[in-house]
Amino acid sequence: MHVSSGDTAWLLVSAALVMFMTPGLAFFYGGLVRSKNVVGTIMQSFIALGLVTVLWALVGYSLAFGPDKAGLIGGLDFLGLGGVGAAPSAYAPTVPATSYMVFQMMFAVITPALIAGAFAERMRFSGYLMFVGLWSILVYAPVAHWVWGGGFLGADGVGALDFAGGAVVHANAGAAALATAIYLGRRRGHGTDDMSPHNVPFVVLGAGILWFGWFGFNAGSALTSGALASSAFVNTQLGAAAALLGWIVLERMRTGKVTTIGAATGAVAGLATITPAAGYVQPMAAIAIGLAAGIVCYLAVGLKGRFGYDDSLDVVGVHMVGGILGVMLTGVFASLAINAAGAAASLAQVGRQGVLAGVTVVFSFVMTMAILKFTDLAVGLRVSEEHEDVGLDASQHGEVGYRF
């Protein structure tokens, strides 16, 4: 194992790109809520940069990437980043272990922040902090270990493929989002009050930052600066673009209009869906996956009214459904010509992908429910009716987003 300056530079730039995705998510979600909740919603993303970063350094990285214990969790050898230094690790043999750790840190930061879209406008800030802290340690770290850290779902076990987090990030956060939407119940006035997005330019700005950062998310996951990173980069762009088009075509057919929010949401759905496949498939497969994402996620978002849960900002329809779809389609389109360390498309590989998706969603949903119950008993989760009417900005933070 030797350190490559080129690989190290690319991975550090990629980590910075993924870090920038969390403020991008803040704008994306912030624009989608009502103006009285814009600051509180932005803060839910921004605070994760502080809280999860520290927890990752203290314990999260060790649980995810410490020496494997029975395929289930990493050992505590790297507590407080002990033993994580200039020498490379087995996970990324051409960069310092610190570079790999900080790249993975940015994934750990944005994943719980994604969940917040499902319960936007109704969770107490103190409850949110406890929930995110517990979730990052008890849900994110184990799932990351199972898939990427030598656990039972990855190459050393089931053999499922997840290049950059279709299961670890998106299906995981999406299943947690479904649990929180069910547990907290609907917003006051849901179905009667006007809850339309208050700032469409924020939504597009946020989606644009997410798209930009996603090149680090996916192409950075090659962990080297060679042909595989280039392939993942191209597939990321193709998947997002095709999903954007698939979404707006269906939207035009169903509603007679093409909305800016639809275009932005379609692009994000495509990005989530291409994520597990980005480093395993050919370019035309990436377009097919993106088109499928645009259509399937659009239809999935429409189902929440039928099932009656209030997923405020469509985390379930975009991230859970998109993540699962991408994980499954990876098994359909995977090519050894793109990534010799992957697998060839086959019915057996689709089965392995199904195990990955199923285990992730069930574990995340059940554990999230348990964490919600504990947090609710400890500090309370839902804001009072009065505070919900006033808005999170004033009630939780003593601020307002706009002064006219």
GROMACS .gro file of C-alpha atoms in nm:
model
  404
    1MET     CA    1   0.000   0.000   0.000
    2HIS     CA    2   0.147   0.333  -0.107
    3VAL     CA    3   0.000   0.682  -0.102
    4SER     CA    4  -0.084   0.829  -0.443
    5SER     CA    5  -0.092   1.208  -0.451
    6GLY     CA    6  -0.342   1.205  -0.739
    7ASP     CA    7  -0.583   0.969  -0.564
    8THR     CA    8  -0.550   1.162  -0.239
    9ALA     CA    9  -0.620   1.494  -0.410
   10TRP     CA   10  -0.928   1.353  -0.583
   11LEU     CA   11  -1.066   1.198  -0.266
   12LEU     CA   12  -1.019   1.518  -0.063
   13VAL     CA   13  -1.186   1.725  -0.337
   14SER     CA   14  -1.467   1.468  -0.345
   15ALA     CA   15  -1.508   1.493   0.033
   16ALA     CA   16  -1.541   1.871  -0.002
   17LEU     CA   17  -1.801   1.824  -0.278
   18VAL     CA   18  -2.004   1.587  -0.059
   19MET     CA   19  -1.978   1.829   0.234
   20PHE     CA   20  -2.127   2.103   0.013
   21MET     CA   21  -2.427   1.878  -0.056
   22THR     CA   22  -2.555   1.927   0.300
   23PRO     CA   23  -2.593   2.308   0.265
   24GLY     CA   24  -2.743   2.231  -0.077
   25LEU     CA   25  -2.996   2.004   0.090
   26ALA     CA   26  -3.067   2.288   0.336
   27PHE     CA   27  -3.167   2.519   0.049
   28PHE     CA   28  -3.359   2.246  -0.133
   29TYR     CA   29  -3.566   2.160   0.175
   30GLY     CA   30  -3.579   2.522   0.293
   31GLY     CA   31  -3.743   2.636  -0.027
   32LEU     CA   32  -4.001   2.358  -0.015
   33VAL     CA   33  -4.148   2.454   0.326
   34ARG     CA   34  -4.361   2.754   0.426
   35SER     CA   35  -4.177   3.078   0.500
   36LYS     CA   36  -4.234   3.048   0.878
   37ASN     CA   37  -4.026   2.728   0.879
   38VAL     CA   38  -3.741   2.814   0.643
   39VAL     CA   39  -3.476   2.885   0.908
   40GLY     CA   40  -3.569   2.581   1.118
   41THR     CA   41  -3.557   2.355   0.813
   42ILE     CA   42  -3.220   2.491   0.697
   43MET     CA   43  -3.086   2.449   1.050
   44GLN     CA   44  -3.181   2.081   1.052
   45SER     CA   45  -2.936   2.020   0.767
   46PHE     CA   46  -2.670   2.263   0.888
   47ILE     CA   47  -2.655   2.131   1.244
   48ALA     CA   48  -2.579   1.781   1.114
   49LEU     CA   49  -2.243   1.915   0.990
   50GLY     CA   50  -2.153   1.985   1.351
   51LEU     CA   51  -2.315   1.701   1.541
   52VAL     CA   52  -2.250   1.405   1.311
   53THR     CA   53  -1.893   1.516   1.235
   54VAL     CA   54  -1.798   1.497   1.602
   55LEU     CA   55  -1.986   1.170   1.661
   56TRP     CA   56  -1.821   1.016   1.353
   57ALA     CA   57  -1.474   1.105   1.483
   58LEU     CA   58  -1.552   0.978   1.835
   59VAL     CA   59  -1.725   0.649   1.756
   60GLY     CA   60  -1.911   0.632   1.422
   61TYR     CA   61  -1.610   0.566   1.200
   62SER     CA   62  -1.489   0.288   1.426
   63LEU     CA   63  -1.830   0.118   1.431
   64ALA     CA   64  -1.857   0.142   1.051
   65PHE     CA   65  -1.498   0.067   0.947
   66GLY     CA   66  -1.324  -0.082   1.249
   67PRO     CA   67  -1.217  -0.449   1.234
   68ASP     CA   68  -1.522  -0.664   1.155
   69LYS     CA   69  -1.703  -0.838   1.438
   70ALA     CA   70  -1.911  -1.134   1.314
   71GLY     CA   71  -2.016  -0.945   0.999
   72LEU     CA   72  -2.237  -0.716   1.209
   73ILE     CA   73  -2.034  -0.420   1.336
   74GLY     CA   74  -1.686  -0.272   1.337
   75GLY     CA   75  -1.464  -0.301   1.644
   76LEU     CA   76  -1.369  -0.009   1.866
   77ASP     CA   77  -1.005   0.004   1.752
   78PHE     CA   78  -1.054   0.346   1.592
   79LEU     CA   79  -1.236   0.520   1.879
   80GLY     CA   80  -1.146   0.889   1.876
   81LEU     CA   81  -0.967   0.821   1.545
   82GLY     CA   82  -0.698   0.624   1.725
   83GLY     CA   83  -0.485   0.446   1.466
   84VAL     CA   84  -0.632   0.652   1.180
   85GLY     CA   85  -0.337   0.841   1.035
   86ALA     CA   86  -0.114   0.891   0.733
   87ALA     CA   87  -0.083   0.523   0.648
   88PRO     CA   88  -0.347   0.383   0.408
   89SER     CA   89  -0.622   0.145   0.518
   90ALA     CA   90  -0.735  -0.175   0.348
   91TYR     CA   91  -1.048   0.007   0.223
   92ALA     CA   92  -0.854   0.264   0.018
   93PRO     CA   93  -0.494   0.144  -0.020
   94THR     CA   94  -0.365   0.447  -0.214
   95VAL     CA   95  -0.472   0.731   0.017
   96PRO     CA   96  -0.407   0.813   0.385
   97ALA     CA   97  -0.660   0.657   0.622
   98THR     CA   98  -0.754   1.011   0.731
   99SER     CA   99  -0.863   1.092   0.373
  100TYR     CA  100  -1.090   0.787   0.354
  101MET     CA  101  -1.229   0.863   0.701
  102VAL     CA  102  -1.321   1.222   0.615
  103PHE     CA  103  -1.474   1.122   0.280
  104GLN     CA  104  -1.696   0.870   0.458
  105MET     CA  105  -1.774   1.130   0.725
  106MET     CA  106  -1.952   1.348   0.471
  107PHE     CA  107  -2.183   1.058   0.377
  108ALA     CA  108  -2.258   1.004   0.746
  109VAL     CA  109  -2.346   1.376   0.779
  110ILE     CA  110  -2.593   1.405   0.491
  111THR     CA  111  -2.778   1.074   0.544
  112PRO     CA  112  -2.965   1.164   0.865
  113ALA     CA  113  -3.018   1.518   0.731
  114LEU     CA  114  -3.210   1.365   0.439
  115ILE     CA  115  -3.465   1.218   0.680
  116ALA     CA  116  -3.567   1.566   0.800
  117GLY     CA  117  -3.770   1.630   0.486
  118ALA     CA  118  -4.027   1.374   0.598
  119PHE     CA  119  -4.112   1.551   0.924
  120ALA     CA  120  -4.047   1.909   0.815
  121GLU     CA  121  -4.239   2.181   1.001
  122ARG     CA  122  -4.324   1.979   1.313
  123MET     CA  123  -4.027   1.841   1.512
  124ARG     CA  124  -3.872   2.007   1.818
  125PHE     CA  125  -3.508   2.104   1.772
  126SER     CA  126  -3.398   1.928   2.093
  127GLY     CA  127  -3.575   1.612   1.979
  128TYR     CA  128  -3.415   1.642   1.637
  129LEU     CA  129  -3.065   1.663   1.786
  130MET     CA  130  -3.112   1.352   1.999
  131PHE     CA  131  -3.276   1.162   1.713
  132VAL     CA  132  -3.001   1.244   1.461
  133GLY     CA  133  -2.723   1.161   1.707
  134LEU     CA  134  -2.869   0.824   1.801
  135TRP     CA  135  -2.964   0.738   1.443
  136SER     CA  136  -2.617   0.810   1.306
  137ILE     CA  137  -2.461   0.571   1.558
  138LEU     CA  138  -2.729   0.299   1.584
  139VAL     CA  139  -2.853   0.284   1.223
  140TYR     CA  140  -2.612   0.451   0.981
  141ALA     CA  141  -2.287   0.306   1.118
  142PRO     CA  142  -2.407  -0.058   1.123
  143VAL     CA  143  -2.555  -0.041   0.771
  144ALA     CA  144  -2.237   0.122   0.637
  145HIS     CA  145  -2.038  -0.160   0.798
  146TRP     CA  146  -2.260  -0.432   0.653
  147VAL     CA  147  -2.212  -0.304   0.299
  148TRP     CA  148  -1.873  -0.130   0.288
  149GLY     CA  149  -1.687  -0.222   0.607
  150GLY     CA  150  -1.650  -0.598   0.567
  151GLY     CA  151  -1.995  -0.688   0.698
  152PHE     CA  152  -2.238  -0.958   0.590
  153LEU     CA  153  -2.404  -0.781   0.294
  154GLY     CA  154  -2.096  -0.676   0.097
  155ALA     CA  155  -1.823  -0.851  -0.098
  156ASP     CA  156  -1.724  -1.071   0.197
  157GLY     CA  157  -2.082  -1.188   0.255
  158VAL     CA  158  -2.395  -1.182   0.041
  159GLY     CA  159  -2.208  -1.011  -0.243
  160ALA     CA  160  -2.451  -0.725  -0.301
  161LEU     CA  161  -2.330  -0.416  -0.487
  162ASP     CA  162  -2.380  -0.058  -0.367
  163PHE     CA  163  -2.125   0.171  -0.527
  164ALA     CA  164  -2.197   0.497  -0.344
  165GLY     CA  165  -2.496   0.445  -0.116
  166GLY     CA  166  -2.823   0.352  -0.284
  167ALA     CA  167  -2.895   0.134   0.018
  168VAL     CA  168  -2.655   0.277   0.279
  169VAL     CA  169  -2.771   0.636   0.224
  170HIS     CA  170  -3.094   0.660   0.027
  171ALA     CA  171  -3.303   0.350   0.106
  172ASN     CA  172  -3.176   0.374   0.464
  173ALA     CA  173  -3.277   0.739   0.508
  174GLY     CA  174  -3.599   0.684   0.312
  175ALA     CA  175  -3.715   0.398   0.534
  176ALA     CA  176  -3.638   0.611   0.840
  177ALA     CA  177  -3.835   0.894   0.680
  178LEU     CA  178  -4.138   0.668   0.643
  179ALA     CA  179  -4.112   0.570   1.009
  180THR     CA  180  -4.091   0.934   1.126
  181ALA     CA  181  -4.381   1.048   0.906
  182ILE     CA  182  -4.598   0.770   1.052
  183TYR     CA  183  -4.481   0.822   1.411
  184LEU     CA  184  -4.521   1.201   1.420
  185GLY     CA  185  -4.846   1.213   1.224
  186ARG     CA  186  -4.957   1.484   0.985
  187ARG     CA  187  -4.891   1.854   1.010
  188ARG     CA  188  -5.172   2.071   1.147
  189GLY     CA  189  -5.392   2.176   0.859
  190HIS     CA  190  -5.263   1.901   0.632
  191GLY     CA  191  -5.507   1.864   0.344
  192THR     CA  192  -5.682   2.196   0.413
  193ASP     CA  193  -5.418   2.468   0.455
  194ASP     CA  194  -5.197   2.595   0.174
  195MET     CA  195  -4.863   2.422   0.229
  196SER     CA  196  -4.708   2.501  -0.108
  197PRO     CA  197  -4.333   2.576  -0.128
  198HIS     CA  198  -4.252   2.935  -0.039
  199ASN     CA  199  -3.930   2.985  -0.240
  200VAL     CA  200  -3.890   2.803  -0.572
  201PRO     CA  201  -3.550   2.962  -0.651
  202PHE     CA  202  -3.414   2.814  -0.325
  203VAL     CA  203  -3.533   2.471  -0.439
  204VAL     CA  204  -3.350   2.499  -0.772
  205LEU     CA  205  -3.038   2.642  -0.606
  206GLY     CA  206  -3.038   2.352  -0.362
  207ALA     CA  207  -3.094   2.093  -0.634
  208GLY     CA  208  -2.813   2.247  -0.837
  209ILE     CA  209  -2.571   2.230  -0.542
  210LEU     CA  210  -2.677   1.870  -0.475
  211TRP     CA  211  -2.618   1.777  -0.840
  212PHE     CA  212  -2.275   1.947  -0.832
  213GLY     CA  213  -2.177   1.775  -0.508
  214TRP     CA  214  -2.302   1.438  -0.629
  215PHE     CA  215  -2.003   1.407  -0.863
  216GLY     CA  216  -1.792   1.379  -0.548
  217PHE     CA  217  -2.047   1.145  -0.391
  218ASN     CA  218  -2.042   0.898  -0.681
  219ALA     CA  219  -1.716   0.950  -0.868
  220GLY     CA  220  -1.529   0.993  -0.539
  221SER     CA  221  -1.650   0.648  -0.437
  222ALA     CA  222  -1.408   0.502  -0.693
  223LEU     CA  223  -1.145   0.601  -0.430
  224THR     CA  224  -0.894   0.652  -0.713
  225SER     CA  225  -0.868   0.917  -0.984
  226GLY     CA  226  -0.871   0.678  -1.280
  227ALA     CA  227  -1.112   0.532  -1.535
  228LEU     CA  228  -1.365   0.411  -1.277
  229ALA     CA  229  -1.409   0.762  -1.136
  230SER     CA  230  -1.459   0.893  -1.488
  231SER     CA  231  -1.723   0.628  -1.560
  232ALA     CA  232  -1.910   0.703  -1.237
  233PHE     CA  233  -1.895   1.077  -1.312
  234VAL     CA  234  -2.048   1.030  -1.658
  235ASN     CA  235  -2.317   0.793  -1.529
  236THR     CA  236  -2.411   1.041  -1.256
  237GLN     CA  237  -2.478   1.315  -1.511
  238LEU     CA  238  -2.667   1.081  -1.746
  239GLY     CA  239  -2.884   0.934  -1.469
  240ALA     CA  240  -2.983   1.274  -1.332
  241ALA     CA  241  -3.056   1.420  -1.675
  242ALA     CA  242  -3.269   1.125  -1.789
  243ALA     CA  243  -3.469   1.127  -1.466
  244LEU     CA  244  -3.535   1.500  -1.496
  245LEU     CA  245  -3.679   1.441  -1.844
  246GLY     CA  246  -3.877   1.132  -1.740
  247TRP     CA  247  -4.032   1.321  -1.447
  248ILE     CA  248  -4.138   1.631  -1.641
  249VAL     CA  249  -4.282   1.430  -1.933
  250LEU     CA  250  -4.503   1.235  -1.691
  251GLU     CA  251  -4.590   1.555  -1.503
  252ARG     CA  252  -4.695   1.724  -1.828
  253MET     CA  253  -4.908   1.423  -1.924
  254ARG     CA  254  -5.075   1.410  -1.582
  255THR     CA  255  -5.121   1.783  -1.503
  256GLY     CA  256  -5.075   1.973  -1.828
  257LYS     CA  257  -4.785   2.173  -1.679
  258VAL     CA  258  -4.412   2.130  -1.633
  259THR     CA  259  -4.307   2.270  -1.294
  260THR     CA  260  -3.963   2.386  -1.188
  261ILE     CA  261  -4.000   2.196  -0.862
  262GLY     CA  262  -4.084   1.885  -1.062
  263ALA     CA  263  -3.769   1.924  -1.270
  264ALA     CA  264  -3.556   1.975  -0.959
  265THR     CA  265  -3.714   1.682  -0.776
  266GLY     CA  266  -3.679   1.458  -1.081
  267ALA     CA  267  -3.308   1.534  -1.103
  268VAL     CA  268  -3.258   1.449  -0.734
  269ALA     CA  269  -3.454   1.125  -0.782
  270GLY     CA  270  -3.224   1.034  -1.069
  271LEU     CA  271  -2.916   1.112  -0.864
  272ALA     CA  272  -3.037   0.893  -0.576
  273THR     CA  273  -3.124   0.609  -0.812
  274ILE     CA  274  -2.800   0.606  -1.013
  275THR     CA  275  -2.591   0.618  -0.694
  276PRO     CA  276  -2.564   0.240  -0.628
  277ALA     CA  277  -2.503   0.166  -0.996
  278ALA     CA  278  -2.271   0.455  -1.090
  279GLY     CA  279  -1.951   0.253  -1.082
  280TYR     CA  280  -2.091  -0.069  -1.226
  281VAL     CA  281  -2.293   0.010  -1.541
  282GLN     CA  282  -2.250   0.127  -1.901
  283PRO     CA  283  -2.359   0.481  -2.002
  284MET     CA  284  -2.676   0.370  -2.184
  285ALA     CA  285  -2.776   0.169  -1.879
  286ALA     CA  286  -2.737   0.488  -1.672
  287ILE     CA  287  -2.985   0.663  -1.900
  288ALA     CA  288  -3.229   0.371  -1.865
  289ILE     CA  289  -3.193   0.378  -1.486
  290GLY     CA  290  -3.249   0.754  -1.484
  291LEU     CA  291  -3.562   0.732  -1.698
  292ALA     CA  292  -3.699   0.460  -1.472
  293ALA     CA  293  -3.625   0.680  -1.170
  294GLY     CA  294  -3.809   0.979  -1.314
  295ILE     CA  295  -4.120   0.775  -1.386
  296VAL     CA  296  -4.127   0.543  -1.082
  297CYS     CA  297  -4.042   0.812  -0.825
  298TYR     CA  298  -4.300   1.050  -0.973
  299LEU     CA  299  -4.567   0.783  -0.934
  300ALA     CA  300  -4.440   0.691  -0.584
  301VAL     CA  301  -4.470   1.051  -0.463
  302GLY     CA  302  -4.834   1.046  -0.572
  303LEU     CA  303  -4.908   0.748  -0.345
  304LYS     CA  304  -4.861   0.926  -0.012
  305GLY     CA  305  -5.209   1.076  -0.033
  306ARG     CA  306  -5.356   0.731  -0.089
  307PHE     CA  307  -5.173   0.585   0.212
  308GLY     CA  308  -5.241   0.888   0.429
  309TYR     CA  309  -4.895   0.963   0.568
  310ASP     CA  310  -4.756   1.319   0.557
  311ASP     CA  311  -4.407   1.290   0.408
  312SER     CA  312  -4.370   1.668   0.386
  313LEU     CA  313  -4.095   1.688   0.122
  314ASP     CA  314  -4.123   1.347  -0.048
  315VAL     CA  315  -3.824   1.171   0.107
  316VAL     CA  316  -3.997   0.831   0.083
  317GLY     CA  317  -4.097   0.862  -0.282
  318VAL     CA  318  -3.761   1.002  -0.393
  319HIS     CA  319  -3.497   0.846  -0.166
  320MET     CA  320  -3.646   0.519  -0.040
  321VAL     CA  321  -3.810   0.425  -0.370
  322GLY     CA  322  -3.522   0.564  -0.577
  323GLY     CA  323  -3.263   0.391  -0.360
  324ILE     CA  324  -3.439   0.055  -0.381
  325LEU     CA  325  -3.496   0.092  -0.757
  326GLY     CA  326  -3.130   0.176  -0.814
  327VAL     CA  327  -3.009  -0.113  -0.598
  328MET     CA  328  -3.227  -0.357  -0.792
  329LEU     CA  329  -3.138  -0.220  -1.136
  330THR     CA  330  -2.768  -0.247  -1.049
  331GLY     CA  331  -2.820  -0.623  -1.058
  332VAL     CA  332  -2.992  -0.593  -1.396
  333PHE     CA  333  -2.726  -0.378  -1.566
  334ALA     CA  334  -2.394  -0.441  -1.384
  335SER     CA  335  -2.100  -0.492  -1.621
  336LEU     CA  336  -1.757  -0.637  -1.543
  337ALA     CA  337  -1.625  -0.430  -1.835
  338ILE     CA  338  -1.689  -0.118  -1.628
  339ASN     CA  339  -1.575  -0.256  -1.292
  340ALA     CA  340  -1.389  -0.586  -1.273
  341ALA     CA  341  -1.428  -0.581  -0.894
  342GLY     CA  342  -1.807  -0.578  -0.928
  343ALA     CA  343  -2.030  -0.848  -1.072
  344ALA     CA  344  -2.198  -0.933  -1.399
  345ALA     CA  345  -2.570  -0.874  -1.442
  346SER     CA  346  -2.764  -1.189  -1.358
  347LEU     CA  347  -3.080  -1.314  -1.190
  348ALA     CA  348  -2.864  -1.427  -0.898
  349GLN     CA  349  -2.718  -1.078  -0.862
  350VAL     CA  350  -3.067  -0.926  -0.868
  351GLY     CA  351  -3.149  -1.162  -0.579
  352ARG     CA  352  -2.844  -1.042  -0.384
  353GLN     CA  353  -2.951  -0.682  -0.449
  354GLY     CA  354  -3.297  -0.767  -0.318
  355VAL     CA  355  -3.148  -0.898   0.006
  356LEU     CA  356  -2.951  -0.572   0.044
  357ALA     CA  357  -3.257  -0.355  -0.014
  358GLY     CA  358  -3.487  -0.563   0.207
  359VAL     CA  359  -3.250  -0.590   0.503
  360THR     CA  360  -3.167  -0.218   0.489
  361VAL     CA  361  -3.528  -0.100   0.475
  362VAL     CA  362  -3.658  -0.334   0.747
  363PHE     CA  363  -3.368  -0.267   0.987
  364SER     CA  364  -3.385   0.110   0.935
  365PHE     CA  365  -3.763   0.125   0.979
  366VAL     CA  366  -3.770  -0.084   1.297
  367MET     CA  367  -3.467   0.082   1.458
  368THR     CA  368  -3.594   0.430   1.367
  369MET     CA  369  -3.927   0.359   1.536
  370ALA     CA  370  -3.742   0.250   1.850
  371ILE     CA  371  -3.519   0.560   1.847
  372LEU     CA  372  -3.824   0.785   1.796
  373LYS     CA  373  -4.003   0.628   2.091
  374PHE     CA  374  -3.699   0.666   2.316
  375THR     CA  375  -3.637   1.026   2.206
  376ASP     CA  376  -4.003   1.116   2.251
  377LEU     CA  377  -3.999   0.984   2.608
  378ALA     CA  378  -3.666   1.153   2.685
  379VAL     CA  379  -3.706   1.505   2.544
  380GLY     CA  380  -4.024   1.509   2.333
  381LEU     CA  381  -4.044   1.513   1.955
  382ARG     CA  382  -4.340   1.710   1.831
  383VAL     CA  383  -4.373   2.084   1.883
  384SER     CA  384  -4.687   2.212   2.056
  385GLU     CA  385  -4.985   2.315   1.843
  386GLU     CA  386  -4.914   2.677   1.927
  387HIS     CA  387  -4.550   2.650   1.821
  388GLU     CA  388  -4.646   2.468   1.502
  389ASP     CA  389  -4.888   2.749   1.414
  390VAL     CA  390  -4.625   3.016   1.485
  391GLY     CA  391  -4.360   2.821   1.291
  392LEU     CA  392  -4.031   2.657   1.383
  393ASP     CA  393  -3.826   2.968   1.307
  394ALA     CA  394  -3.972   3.179   1.587
  395SER     CA  395  -4.064   2.898   1.829
  396GLN     CA  396  -3.741   2.694   1.811
  397HIS     CA  397  -3.477   2.950   1.715
  398GLY     CA  398  -3.612   3.297   1.791
  399GLU     CA  399  -3.541   3.403   1.434
  400VAL     CA  400  -3.727   3.472   1.112
  401GLY     CA  401  -3.613   3.404   0.759
  402TYR     CA  402  -3.731   3.733   0.612
  403ARG     CA  403  -3.787   4.088   0.734
  404PHE     CA  404  -3.983   4.311   0.500
   0.00000   0.00000   0.00000
